[in-house]
mmCIF file of C-alpha atoms in Angstrom:
data_model
loop_
_atom_site.group_PDB
_atom_site.id
_atom_site.type_symbol
_atom_site.label_atom_id
_atom_site.label_comp_id
_atom_site.label_asym_id
_atom_site.label_seq_id
_atom_site.Cartn_x
_atom_site.Cartn_y
_atom_site.Cartn_z
ATOM 1 C CA MET A 1 24.697 1.615 -22.078
ATOM 2 C CA LEU A 2 21.739 1.140 -20.045
ATOM 3 C CA THR A 3 20.877 2.780 -16.826
ATOM 4 C CA LYS A 4 20.183 0.937 -13.623
ATOM 5 C CA GLU A 5 16.456 1.989 -13.768
ATOM 6 C CA HIS A 6 16.156 0.917 -17.558
ATOM 7 C CA ARG A 7 17.833 -2.506 -16.584
ATOM 8 C CA ALA A 8 15.489 -2.952 -13.546
ATOM 9 C CA THR A 9 12.586 -2.392 -15.731
ATOM 10 C CA THR A 10 13.694 -4.621 -18.490
ATOM 11 C CA ASP A 11 14.314 -7.456 -15.766
ATOM 12 C CA LEU A 12 10.968 -6.862 -14.154
ATOM 13 C CA ARG A 13 9.178 -7.001 -17.635
ATOM 14 C CA ASP A 14 11.115 -10.285 -18.613
ATOM 15 C CA ARG A 15 10.401 -12.014 -15.332
ATOM 16 C CA PHE A 16 6.713 -10.840 -15.323
ATOM 17 C CA GLY A 17 6.566 -11.895 -19.001
ATOM 18 C CA SER A 18 7.830 -15.328 -18.239
ATOM 19 C CA LEU A 19 5.399 -16.018 -15.368
ATOM 20 C CA VAL A 20 2.350 -14.741 -17.419
ATOM 21 C CA ALA A 21 3.380 -16.752 -20.457
ATOM 22 C CA ALA A 22 3.544 -19.910 -18.243
ATOM 23 C CA CYS A 23 0.104 -19.523 -16.941
ATOM 24 C CA GLU A 24 -1.810 -17.433 -19.751
ATOM 25 C CA ALA A 25 -3.747 -20.618 -20.968
ATOM 26 C CA ASP A 26 -5.147 -21.150 -17.405
ATOM 27 C CA LEU A 27 -5.988 -17.512 -17.210
ATOM 28 C CA LEU A 28 -7.973 -17.569 -20.457
ATOM 29 C CA ARG A 29 -9.889 -20.861 -19.383
ATOM 30 C CA THR A 30 -10.856 -18.928 -16.267
ATOM 31 C CA ALA A 31 -11.904 -15.991 -17.947
ATOM 32 C CA ARG A 32 -13.708 -17.727 -20.769
ATOM 33 C CA ARG A 33 -15.691 -19.886 -18.104
ATOM 34 C CA LEU A 34 -16.641 -16.735 -16.205
ATOM 35 C CA SER A 35 -17.738 -14.773 -19.263
ATOM 36 C CA ARG A 36 -19.675 -17.644 -20.807
ATOM 37 C CA TYR A 37 -17.147 -18.073 -23.461
ATOM 38 C CA ASP A 38 -17.463 -14.563 -24.757
ATOM 39 C CA GLU A 39 -13.907 -14.248 -26.234
ATOM 40 C CA ASP A 40 -13.790 -10.421 -26.276
ATOM 41 C CA ARG A 41 -14.867 -10.209 -22.671
ATOM 42 C CA ALA A 42 -12.441 -13.077 -21.634
ATOM 43 C CA GLN A 43 -9.461 -11.331 -23.268
ATOM 44 C CA ASP A 44 -10.305 -8.101 -21.722
ATOM 45 C CA LEU A 45 -10.515 -9.873 -18.178
ATOM 46 C CA VAL A 46 -7.158 -11.337 -18.762
ATOM 47 C CA GLN A 47 -5.450 -8.149 -20.133
ATOM 48 C CA ASP A 48 -6.850 -6.127 -17.198
ATOM 49 C CA ALA A 49 -5.549 -8.800 -14.790
ATOM 50 C CA ILE A 50 -2.160 -8.902 -16.396
ATOM 51 C CA LEU A 51 -1.905 -4.976 -16.293
ATOM 52 C CA ARG A 52 -3.197 -4.854 -12.712
ATOM 53 C CA ALA A 53 -0.530 -7.448 -11.570
ATOM 54 C CA TYR A 54 2.279 -5.711 -13.506
ATOM 55 C CA VAL A 55 1.580 -2.355 -11.987
ATOM 56 C CA ALA A 56 1.455 -4.084 -8.481
ATOM 57 C CA ALA A 57 4.746 -5.862 -9.172
ATOM 58 C CA LYS A 58 6.148 -2.631 -10.363
ATOM 59 C CA ASP A 59 5.193 -0.821 -6.996
ATOM 60 C CA GLY A 60 6.420 -3.586 -5.023
ATOM 61 C CA ARG A 61 2.940 -4.855 -4.012
ATOM 62 C CA PHE A 62 3.411 -8.193 -6.006
ATOM 63 C CA ASP A 63 6.402 -10.492 -5.531
ATOM 64 C CA LEU A 64 7.691 -11.999 -8.678
ATOM 65 C CA GLY A 65 9.662 -14.355 -6.755
ATOM 66 C CA ALA A 66 6.422 -16.131 -5.960
ATOM 67 C CA SER A 67 5.873 -19.514 -7.369
ATOM 68 C CA LEU A 68 3.946 -20.285 -10.528
ATOM 69 C CA PRO A 69 0.801 -21.592 -8.799
ATOM 70 C CA GLU A 70 1.088 -18.561 -6.475
ATOM 71 C CA THR A 71 1.159 -16.200 -9.510
ATOM 72 C CA ARG A 72 -1.513 -18.128 -11.335
ATOM 73 C CA GLY A 73 -3.743 -17.891 -8.200
ATOM 74 C CA TYR A 74 -3.092 -14.361 -7.830
ATOM 75 C CA LEU A 75 -4.072 -13.451 -11.456
ATOM 76 C CA GLN A 76 -7.112 -15.769 -11.280
ATOM 77 C CA ARG A 77 -8.314 -13.812 -8.330
ATOM 78 C CA ILE A 78 -7.935 -10.520 -10.210
ATOM 79 C CA ILE A 79 -9.853 -11.926 -13.006
ATOM 80 C CA THR A 80 -12.716 -13.365 -10.685
ATOM 81 C CA ASN A 81 -12.839 -10.272 -8.553
ATOM 82 C CA GLN A 82 -12.950 -8.170 -11.851
ATOM 83 C CA PHE A 83 -15.930 -10.357 -13.142
ATOM 84 C CA ILE A 84 -17.903 -10.007 -9.838
ATOM 85 C CA ASN A 85 -17.327 -6.229 -9.838
ATOM 86 C CA GLU A 86 -18.670 -6.055 -13.367
ATOM 87 C CA TYR A 87 -21.659 -8.318 -12.324
ATOM 88 C CA ARG A 88 -22.468 -6.152 -9.292
ATOM 89 C CA ARG A 89 -22.535 -3.006 -11.398
ATOM 90 C CA LYS A 90 -24.717 -4.872 -13.960
ATOM 91 C CA ILE A 91 -27.352 -5.733 -11.141
ATOM 92 C CA LYS A 92 -27.161 -2.397 -9.696
ATOM 93 C CA TRP A 93 -27.581 -0.409 -12.817
ATOM 94 C CA ASP A 94 -29.498 -2.713 -15.033
ATOM 95 C CA ALA A 95 -33.039 -1.137 -14.996
ATOM 96 C CA GLY A 96 -34.558 -4.365 -16.624
ATOM 97 C CA THR A 97 -33.341 -6.661 -13.801
ATOM 98 C CA ASP A 98 -36.088 -8.035 -11.730
ATOM 99 C CA VAL A 99 -34.574 -7.693 -8.180
ATOM 100 C CA GLU A 100 -36.873 -10.303 -6.641
ATOM 101 C CA THR A 101 -35.758 -12.871 -9.167
ATOM 102 C CA LEU A 102 -32.198 -12.184 -8.503
ATOM 103 C CA THR A 103 -32.409 -12.326 -4.854
ATOM 104 C CA ALA A 104 -34.297 -15.587 -5.219
ATOM 105 C CA GLY A 105 -31.254 -16.876 -7.065
ATOM 106 C CA GLY A 106 -32.886 -17.329 -10.659
ATOM 107 C CA GLN A 107 -33.558 -15.496 -13.592
ATOM 108 C CA THR A 108 -36.555 -15.340 -15.808
ATOM 109 C CA GLY A 109 -36.150 -18.053 -18.605
ATOM 110 C CA PRO A 110 -32.974 -20.216 -19.183
ATOM 111 C CA VAL A 111 -29.558 -18.921 -19.041
ATOM 112 C CA GLN A 112 -26.982 -20.370 -21.331
ATOM 113 C CA THR A 113 -23.598 -20.495 -19.848
ATOM 114 C CA HIS A 114 -20.551 -22.845 -19.988
ATOM 115 C CA ALA A 115 -18.424 -23.603 -16.999
ATOM 116 C CA LYS A 116 -15.364 -25.259 -16.102
ATOM 117 C CA SER A 117 -13.668 -25.205 -12.791
ATOM 118 C CA ALA A 118 -10.904 -22.725 -12.060
ATOM 119 C CA ASP A 119 -7.439 -23.973 -11.778
ATOM 120 C CA VAL A 120 -6.911 -22.287 -8.535
ATOM 121 C CA PRO A 121 -4.737 -23.809 -5.831
ATOM 122 C CA GLY A 122 -6.802 -25.630 -3.200
ATOM 123 C CA SER A 123 -9.654 -26.129 -5.850
ATOM 124 C CA ARG A 124 -11.605 -29.277 -5.266
ATOM 125 C CA LEU A 125 -12.284 -29.828 -8.988
ATOM 126 C CA ASP A 126 -9.909 -29.642 -11.768
ATOM 127 C CA ASP A 127 -10.660 -29.526 -15.398
ATOM 128 C CA GLU A 128 -9.876 -33.230 -15.899
ATOM 129 C CA THR A 129 -13.009 -34.131 -13.757
ATOM 130 C CA LEU A 130 -15.333 -31.931 -15.761
ATOM 131 C CA ASP A 131 -16.752 -34.036 -18.564
ATOM 132 C CA GLU A 132 -19.787 -33.028 -20.821
ATOM 133 C CA PRO A 133 -22.769 -33.962 -18.726
ATOM 134 C CA LEU A 134 -21.304 -31.963 -15.664
ATOM 135 C CA GLU A 135 -20.397 -29.005 -18.127
ATOM 136 C CA LYS A 136 -24.017 -28.998 -19.259
ATOM 137 C CA ALA A 137 -25.401 -29.214 -15.789
ATOM 138 C CA LEU A 138 -23.227 -26.171 -14.678
ATOM 139 C CA ALA A 139 -24.309 -24.419 -17.952
ATOM 140 C CA ALA A 140 -28.034 -24.727 -17.163
ATOM 141 C CA LEU A 141 -27.665 -22.816 -13.696
ATOM 142 C CA SER A 142 -28.430 -18.868 -13.714
ATOM 143 C CA GLU A 143 -25.668 -16.649 -13.530
ATOM 144 C CA ALA A 144 -26.435 -15.838 -9.833
ATOM 145 C CA SER A 145 -26.339 -19.467 -9.053
ATOM 146 C CA ARG A 146 -23.400 -20.258 -11.044
ATOM 147 C CA MET A 147 -21.191 -17.563 -9.237
ATOM 148 C CA VAL A 148 -22.174 -18.901 -5.839
ATOM 149 C CA VAL A 149 -21.118 -22.568 -6.951
ATOM 150 C CA GLN A 150 -17.995 -21.163 -8.514
ATOM 151 C CA LEU A 151 -17.002 -19.140 -5.409
ATOM 152 C CA VAL A 152 -18.081 -21.614 -2.650
ATOM 153 C CA ASP A 153 -17.605 -25.101 -4.152
ATOM 154 C CA ILE A 154 -15.038 -24.497 -6.810
ATOM 155 C CA GLU A 155 -12.783 -21.826 -5.156
ATOM 156 C CA GLU A 156 -13.623 -22.907 -1.781
ATOM 157 C CA ARG A 157 -14.456 -19.504 -0.306
ATOM 158 C CA SER A 158 -16.513 -19.217 2.896
ATOM 159 C CA TYR A 159 -20.204 -18.015 2.851
ATOM 160 C CA GLU A 160 -19.092 -14.789 4.579
ATOM 161 C CA GLU A 161 -16.453 -14.086 1.831
ATOM 162 C CA THR A 162 -18.916 -15.023 -0.907
ATOM 163 C CA ALA A 163 -21.576 -12.750 0.528
ATOM 164 C CA GLN A 164 -19.186 -9.816 0.649
ATOM 165 C CA LEU A 165 -17.931 -10.412 -2.848
ATOM 166 C CA LEU A 166 -21.425 -10.457 -4.351
ATOM 167 C CA ASP A 167 -22.702 -7.894 -2.034
ATOM 168 C CA VAL A 168 -25.562 -9.983 -0.777
ATOM 169 C CA PRO A 169 -26.689 -11.329 2.583
ATOM 170 C CA ILE A 170 -25.215 -14.550 3.831
ATOM 171 C CA GLY A 171 -28.824 -16.083 3.657
ATOM 172 C CA THR A 172 -28.951 -15.369 0.119
ATOM 173 C CA VAL A 173 -25.696 -17.192 -0.518
ATOM 174 C CA ARG A 174 -26.955 -20.362 1.443
ATOM 175 C CA SER A 175 -30.306 -20.319 -0.387
ATOM 176 C CA ARG A 176 -28.670 -19.935 -3.895
ATOM 177 C CA LEU A 177 -26.117 -22.525 -3.177
ATOM 178 C CA ALA A 178 -28.662 -24.919 -1.774
ATOM 179 C CA ARG A 179 -30.982 -24.443 -4.909
ATOM 180 C CA ALA A 180 -27.943 -24.687 -7.277
ATOM 181 C CA ARG A 181 -26.793 -27.865 -5.491
ATOM 182 C CA GLN A 182 -30.434 -29.346 -5.729
ATOM 183 C CA ASN A 183 -30.497 -28.439 -9.424
ATOM 184 C CA LEU A 184 -27.212 -29.948 -9.951
ATOM 185 C CA ARG A 185 -28.404 -33.293 -8.180
ATOM 186 C CA GLU A 186 -31.390 -33.461 -10.350
ATOM 187 C CA LEU A 187 -29.418 -32.871 -13.479
ATOM 188 C CA LEU A 188 -26.837 -35.233 -12.744
ATOM 189 C CA SER A 189 -28.718 -38.119 -11.216
ATOM 190 C CA GLU A 190 -28.475 -40.422 -14.245
ATOM 191 C CA TYR A 191 -24.904 -39.488 -14.843
ATOM 192 C CA ALA A 192 -23.844 -40.235 -11.133
ATOM 193 C CA GLN A 193 -25.815 -43.598 -11.306
ATOM 194 C CA ALA A 194 -23.875 -44.390 -14.682
ATOM 195 C CA LYS A 195 -20.590 -43.491 -12.902
ATOM 196 C CA GLY A 196 -21.426 -45.559 -9.895
ATOM 197 C CA LEU A 197 -21.361 -42.474 -7.568
ATOM 198 C CA ILE A 198 -24.818 -43.357 -6.173
#
């Protein structure tokens, strides 16, 4: 016969497993986009988010009665925040990083990345609106610029929150975003004309 504690743990695991299974594809898409489609890194980000959320649920800090979009958003926030923390550590400890280049919002040489919008509640973009030209334009941005576009334009975070997450001054967020938007405008001008957007 199962004890109450064992039954409660089993119920928690089953409910949590159902929620995670329902949004796992979205979580992987978010992690892949952030990790530039490095499958191992994406899997690590997702597994870390799932583990953190499970511990939070077990400790009563996360409500398993939340709706699927709330759960997905919560897990995607964990993934995004973990990625940002790794990015900060990389900048802080990478002896080969040119600090002036990073604060200017660019990197030496082209950076290859692949991005799709996050499936986050409140997002202005969704995956159906991102076709190949837009993906290529986002891929052409430096990681620093891409992160600002991700946080401000896709996840709709404030400049202040973005500055705190990236641990940079708010002016740096604004200049990176302005530069990234200008780059996107230039890269997408033909695309926009063909779509009748301008």
